[in-house]
């Protein structure tokens, strides 16, 4: 699943969630991006089909790294059955 981040988000308005998970409300995408840059975080669209789309402030590089670690661990613990 690919996420739109920062300048890739072209929506007029977004519902913003902070990095701690609290709702910050509906605001323009430009204001949300400015808030993300102010906190040295990325603006990531997590629910594109919602009205308005839901975006979250997060460190996207760290998120991708953690996701990769979880995927690698899941693959390592996977059992294969031979027939």
Short mmCIF file of N, CA, C and O in Angstrom, two decimals:
data_model
loop_
_atom_site.label_atom_id
_atom_site.label_comp_id
_atom_site.label_asym_id
_atom_site.label_seq_id
_atom_site.Cartn_x
_atom_site.Cartn_y
_atom_site.Cartn_z
N UNK A 1 0.85 -1.18 0.00
CA UNK A 1 0.00 0.00 0.00
C UNK A 1 0.89 1.24 0.00
O UNK A 1 1.74 1.41 0.87
N UNK A 2 0.73 2.08 -0.99
CA UNK A 2 1.53 3.30 -1.05
C UNK A 2 0.73 4.46 -0.50
O UNK A 2 -0.47 4.57 -0.71
N UNK A 3 1.42 5.28 0.22
CA UNK A 3 0.79 6.46 0.82
C UNK A 3 1.22 7.70 0.06
O UNK A 3 2.34 7.76 -0.45
N UNK A 4 0.33 8.69 0.01
CA UNK A 4 0.73 9.98 -0.51
C UNK A 4 1.32 10.76 0.66
O UNK A 4 0.76 10.76 1.76
N UNK A 5 2.46 11.40 0.43
CA UNK A 5 3.08 12.16 1.51
C UNK A 5 3.39 13.58 1.06
O UNK A 5 3.61 13.85 -0.12
N UNK A 6 3.37 14.48 2.03
CA UNK A 6 3.71 15.89 1.88
C UNK A 6 3.10 16.56 0.63
O UNK A 6 1.88 16.66 0.53
N UNK A 7 3.92 16.99 -0.32
CA UNK A 7 3.43 17.74 -1.47
C UNK A 7 2.59 16.90 -2.44
O UNK A 7 1.94 17.44 -3.32
N UNK A 8 2.62 15.57 -2.31
CA UNK A 8 1.82 14.70 -3.18
C UNK A 8 0.33 14.81 -2.87
O UNK A 8 -0.50 14.44 -3.69
N UNK A 9 -0.01 15.31 -1.69
CA UNK A 9 -1.42 15.43 -1.28
C UNK A 9 -2.00 16.67 -1.95
O UNK A 9 -1.59 17.79 -1.67
N UNK A 10 -2.96 16.46 -2.84
CA UNK A 10 -3.53 17.54 -3.64
C UNK A 10 -4.93 17.96 -3.19
O UNK A 10 -5.55 18.81 -3.80
N UNK A 11 -5.44 17.36 -2.12
CA UNK A 11 -6.80 17.67 -1.67
C UNK A 11 -6.87 19.08 -1.10
O UNK A 11 -5.89 19.61 -0.57
N UNK A 12 -8.06 19.67 -1.21
CA UNK A 12 -8.25 21.02 -0.71
C UNK A 12 -8.29 21.02 0.82
O UNK A 12 -7.62 21.84 1.45
N UNK A 13 -9.07 20.09 1.40
CA UNK A 13 -9.18 19.99 2.85
C UNK A 13 -8.85 18.58 3.31
O UNK A 13 -9.12 17.62 2.59
N UNK A 14 -8.29 18.47 4.49
CA UNK A 14 -7.98 17.16 5.08
C UNK A 14 -8.35 17.18 6.56
O UNK A 14 -8.39 18.23 7.19
N UNK A 15 -8.66 15.98 7.09
CA UNK A 15 -8.84 15.83 8.54
C UNK A 15 -7.49 15.41 9.08
O UNK A 15 -6.92 14.43 8.64
N UNK A 16 -6.97 16.17 10.05
CA UNK A 16 -5.61 15.96 10.53
C UNK A 16 -5.59 15.27 11.88
O UNK A 16 -6.36 15.61 12.77
N UNK A 17 -4.69 14.28 12.01
CA UNK A 17 -4.47 13.57 13.26
C UNK A 17 -3.01 13.79 13.65
O UNK A 17 -2.12 13.67 12.81
N UNK A 18 -2.77 14.11 14.92
CA UNK A 18 -1.41 14.38 15.38
C UNK A 18 -0.62 13.08 15.47
O UNK A 18 -1.17 11.98 15.38
N UNK A 19 0.68 13.20 15.72
CA UNK A 19 1.54 12.02 15.84
C UNK A 19 1.18 11.21 17.08
O UNK A 19 1.47 10.02 17.14
N UNK A 20 0.52 11.82 18.07
CA UNK A 20 0.09 11.10 19.28
C UNK A 20 -1.27 10.45 19.09
O UNK A 20 -1.75 9.75 19.97
N UNK A 21 -1.95 10.73 17.98
CA UNK A 21 -3.24 10.11 17.70
C UNK A 21 -4.45 10.97 18.02
O UNK A 21 -5.58 10.52 17.86
N UNK A 22 -4.25 12.20 18.44
CA UNK A 22 -5.40 13.06 18.73
C UNK A 22 -5.83 13.83 17.50
O UNK A 22 -5.00 14.22 16.68
N UNK A 23 -7.15 14.03 17.36
CA UNK A 23 -7.67 14.73 16.19
C UNK A 23 -7.44 16.22 16.31
O UNK A 23 -7.75 16.83 17.33
N UNK A 24 -6.90 16.81 15.26
CA UNK A 24 -6.66 18.25 15.23
C UNK A 24 -7.71 18.98 14.40
O UNK A 24 -7.69 20.20 14.31
N UNK A 25 -8.63 18.23 13.77
CA UNK A 25 -9.73 18.83 13.04
C UNK A 25 -9.50 18.89 11.54
O UNK A 25 -8.51 18.39 11.01
N UNK A 26 -10.44 19.56 10.86
CA UNK A 26 -10.38 19.70 9.41
C UNK A 26 -9.70 21.02 9.08
O UNK A 26 -10.04 22.06 9.65
N UNK A 27 -8.73 20.97 8.18
CA UNK A 27 -8.02 22.18 7.76
C UNK A 27 -7.56 22.03 6.32
O UNK A 27 -7.66 20.95 5.75
N UNK A 28 -7.07 23.11 5.75
CA UNK A 28 -6.57 23.04 4.38
C UNK A 28 -5.30 22.21 4.36
O UNK A 28 -4.57 22.11 5.35
N UNK A 29 -5.04 21.60 3.21
CA UNK A 29 -3.85 20.76 3.07
C UNK A 29 -2.58 21.60 3.25
O UNK A 29 -1.59 21.11 3.81
N UNK A 30 -2.61 22.87 2.81
CA UNK A 30 -1.44 23.74 2.96
C UNK A 30 -1.14 24.00 4.43
O UNK A 30 0.01 23.96 4.85
N UNK A 31 -2.19 24.26 5.22
CA UNK A 31 -2.00 24.51 6.65
C UNK A 31 -1.48 23.26 7.34
O UNK A 31 -0.62 23.34 8.22
N UNK A 32 -2.01 22.09 6.96
CA UNK A 32 -1.57 20.83 7.54
C UNK A 32 -0.10 20.57 7.21
O UNK A 32 0.67 20.13 8.06
N UNK A 33 0.29 20.85 5.97
CA UNK A 33 1.69 20.66 5.56
C UNK A 33 2.61 21.62 6.32
O UNK A 33 3.70 21.22 6.75
N UNK A 34 2.16 22.86 6.51
CA UNK A 34 2.96 23.84 7.27
C UNK A 34 3.14 23.36 8.71
O UNK A 34 4.23 23.48 9.28
N UNK A 35 2.08 22.80 9.30
CA UNK A 35 2.15 22.27 10.66
C UNK A 35 3.12 21.09 10.74
O UNK A 35 3.89 20.98 11.69
N UNK A 36 3.10 20.24 9.72
CA UNK A 36 4.01 19.09 9.67
C UNK A 36 5.46 19.56 9.60
O UNK A 36 6.32 19.06 10.33
N UNK A 37 5.73 20.54 8.75
CA UNK A 37 7.10 21.05 8.60
C UNK A 37 7.56 21.74 9.88
O UNK A 37 8.73 21.64 10.25
N UNK A 38 6.63 22.41 10.57
CA UNK A 38 6.94 23.09 11.82
C UNK A 38 7.41 22.09 12.89
O UNK A 38 8.27 22.40 13.70
N UNK A 39 6.84 20.89 12.88
CA UNK A 39 7.19 19.86 13.86
C UNK A 39 8.22 18.86 13.32
O UNK A 39 8.46 17.83 13.93
N UNK A 40 8.81 19.15 12.15
CA UNK A 40 9.78 18.26 11.50
C UNK A 40 9.23 16.85 11.30
O UNK A 40 9.90 15.85 11.55
N UNK A 41 7.97 16.76 10.85
CA UNK A 41 7.32 15.50 10.56
C UNK A 41 6.81 15.51 9.13
O UNK A 41 6.87 16.53 8.45
N UNK A 42 6.31 14.36 8.67
CA UNK A 42 5.73 14.26 7.34
C UNK A 42 4.21 14.22 7.47
O UNK A 42 3.67 13.72 8.44
N UNK A 43 3.53 14.74 6.45
CA UNK A 43 2.08 14.66 6.35
C UNK A 43 1.77 13.47 5.46
O UNK A 43 2.17 13.43 4.30
N UNK A 44 1.09 12.45 6.02
CA UNK A 44 0.84 11.20 5.31
C UNK A 44 -0.66 10.96 5.23
O UNK A 44 -1.35 10.98 6.24
N UNK A 45 -1.15 10.72 3.99
CA UNK A 45 -2.57 10.42 3.81
C UNK A 45 -2.79 8.96 4.15
O UNK A 45 -2.25 8.07 3.50
N UNK A 46 -3.61 8.70 5.20
CA UNK A 46 -3.82 7.32 5.65
C UNK A 46 -5.18 6.77 5.25
O UNK A 46 -5.38 5.57 5.24
N UNK A 47 -6.13 7.64 4.92
CA UNK A 47 -7.45 7.18 4.49
C UNK A 47 -7.94 8.05 3.34
O UNK A 47 -8.67 9.02 3.56
N UNK A 48 -7.54 7.71 2.09
CA UNK A 48 -7.88 8.56 0.95
C UNK A 48 -9.35 8.53 0.57
O UNK A 48 -9.84 9.47 -0.05
N UNK A 49 -10.10 7.50 0.96
CA UNK A 49 -11.50 7.40 0.54
C UNK A 49 -12.46 8.13 1.47
O UNK A 49 -13.62 8.30 1.13
N UNK A 50 -11.98 8.55 2.65
CA UNK A 50 -12.85 9.27 3.59
C UNK A 50 -13.16 10.66 3.05
O UNK A 50 -12.48 11.17 2.17
N UNK A 51 -14.22 11.27 3.59
CA UNK A 51 -14.58 12.63 3.17
C UNK A 51 -14.57 13.52 4.40
O UNK A 51 -15.43 13.36 5.24
N UNK A 52 -13.68 14.46 4.56
CA UNK A 52 -12.46 14.67 3.77
C UNK A 52 -11.41 13.60 4.08
O UNK A 52 -11.53 12.92 5.09
N UNK A 53 -10.39 13.46 3.22
CA UNK A 53 -9.35 12.45 3.45
C UNK A 53 -8.66 12.66 4.80
O UNK A 53 -8.52 13.78 5.26
N UNK A 54 -8.25 11.56 5.42
CA UNK A 54 -7.61 11.63 6.73
C UNK A 54 -6.09 11.58 6.54
O UNK A 54 -5.57 10.71 5.85
N UNK A 55 -5.40 12.54 7.16
CA UNK A 55 -3.95 12.60 7.10
C UNK A 55 -3.40 12.58 8.52
O UNK A 55 -4.05 13.02 9.46
N UNK A 56 -2.18 12.08 8.66
CA UNK A 56 -1.56 11.98 9.97
C UNK A 56 -0.16 12.56 9.93
O UNK A 56 0.55 12.42 8.93
N UNK A 57 0.23 13.21 11.02
CA UNK A 57 1.59 13.70 11.15
C UNK A 57 2.44 12.56 11.69
O UNK A 57 2.11 11.98 12.72
N UNK A 58 3.50 12.18 10.97
CA UNK A 58 4.38 11.10 11.42
C UNK A 58 5.74 11.23 10.77
O UNK A 58 5.91 11.95 9.78
N UNK A 59 6.71 10.52 11.34
CA UNK A 59 8.04 10.41 10.73
C UNK A 59 7.95 9.24 9.75
O UNK A 59 8.02 8.08 10.16
N UNK A 60 7.77 9.52 8.47
CA UNK A 60 7.49 8.47 7.48
C UNK A 60 8.67 7.52 7.29
O UNK A 60 8.48 6.33 7.12
N UNK A 61 9.89 8.03 7.36
CA UNK A 61 11.07 7.17 7.22
C UNK A 61 11.12 6.14 8.34
O UNK A 61 11.39 4.96 8.10
N UNK A 62 10.83 6.58 9.56
CA UNK A 62 10.82 5.67 10.70
C UNK A 62 9.69 4.65 10.56
O UNK A 62 9.86 3.47 10.85
N UNK A 63 8.54 5.11 10.08
CA UNK A 63 7.38 4.22 9.88
C UNK A 63 7.72 3.12 8.88
O UNK A 63 7.45 1.94 9.11
N UNK A 64 8.34 3.47 7.74
CA UNK A 64 8.70 2.48 6.72
C UNK A 64 9.73 1.49 7.27
O UNK A 64 9.66 0.30 6.97
N UNK A 65 10.69 1.97 8.07
CA UNK A 65 11.69 1.11 8.66
C UNK A 65 11.04 0.09 9.60
O UNK A 65 11.32 -1.11 9.53
N UNK A 66 10.14 0.58 10.48
CA UNK A 66 9.45 -0.32 11.42
C UNK A 66 8.59 -1.33 10.67
O UNK A 66 8.53 -2.50 11.04
N UNK A 67 7.93 -0.90 9.61
CA UNK A 67 7.08 -1.78 8.79
C UNK A 67 7.94 -2.88 8.16
O UNK A 67 7.55 -4.05 8.15
N UNK A 68 9.10 -2.52 7.65
CA UNK A 68 10.01 -3.50 7.06
C UNK A 68 10.48 -4.52 8.07
O UNK A 68 10.57 -5.71 7.76
N UNK A 69 10.78 -4.06 9.29
CA UNK A 69 11.19 -4.98 10.35
C UNK A 69 10.07 -5.96 10.69
O UNK A 69 10.32 -7.15 10.87
N UNK A 70 8.83 -5.47 10.78
CA UNK A 70 7.69 -6.34 11.09
C UNK A 70 7.47 -7.36 9.98
O UNK A 70 7.22 -8.54 10.25
N UNK A 71 7.57 -6.92 8.73
CA UNK A 71 7.39 -7.83 7.59
C UNK A 71 8.45 -8.93 7.59
O UNK A 71 8.16 -10.09 7.33
N UNK A 72 9.70 -8.53 7.86
CA UNK A 72 10.80 -9.49 7.88
C UNK A 72 10.60 -10.52 9.00
O UNK A 72 10.83 -11.71 8.82
N UNK A 73 10.16 -10.05 10.17
CA UNK A 73 9.92 -10.94 11.31
C UNK A 73 8.78 -11.91 11.01
O UNK A 73 8.86 -13.10 11.31
N UNK A 74 7.72 -11.41 10.37
CA UNK A 74 6.58 -12.26 10.02
C UNK A 74 7.00 -13.34 9.01
O UNK A 74 6.57 -14.49 9.11
N UNK A 75 7.84 -12.95 8.06
CA UNK A 75 8.30 -13.91 7.06
C UNK A 75 9.18 -14.98 7.70
O UNK A 75 9.12 -16.15 7.34
N UNK A 76 9.99 -14.57 8.68
CA UNK A 76 10.88 -15.50 9.36
C UNK A 76 10.07 -16.54 10.17
O UNK A 76 10.43 -17.70 10.23
N UNK A 77 8.97 -16.10 10.76
CA UNK A 77 8.15 -16.98 11.60
C UNK A 77 7.12 -17.78 10.81
O UNK A 77 6.37 -18.56 11.38
N UNK A 78 7.06 -17.57 9.51
CA UNK A 78 6.09 -18.24 8.67
C UNK A 78 6.47 -19.72 8.50
O UNK A 78 7.62 -20.08 8.34
N UNK A 79 5.47 -20.56 8.54
CA UNK A 79 5.70 -22.00 8.36
C UNK A 79 5.29 -22.38 6.95
O UNK A 79 4.21 -22.01 6.49
N UNK A 80 6.12 -23.19 6.28
CA UNK A 80 5.77 -23.67 4.96
C UNK A 80 5.47 -25.16 5.07
O UNK A 80 6.15 -25.89 5.79
N UNK A 81 4.46 -25.58 4.37
CA UNK A 81 4.05 -26.98 4.41
C UNK A 81 4.41 -27.62 3.08
O UNK A 81 4.03 -27.14 2.03
N UNK A 82 5.18 -28.72 3.15
CA UNK A 82 5.55 -29.45 1.94
C UNK A 82 4.59 -30.62 1.73
O UNK A 82 4.24 -31.32 2.67
N UNK A 83 4.19 -30.80 0.50
CA UNK A 83 3.28 -31.89 0.17
C UNK A 83 4.03 -32.97 -0.60
O UNK A 83 4.80 -32.70 -1.47
#
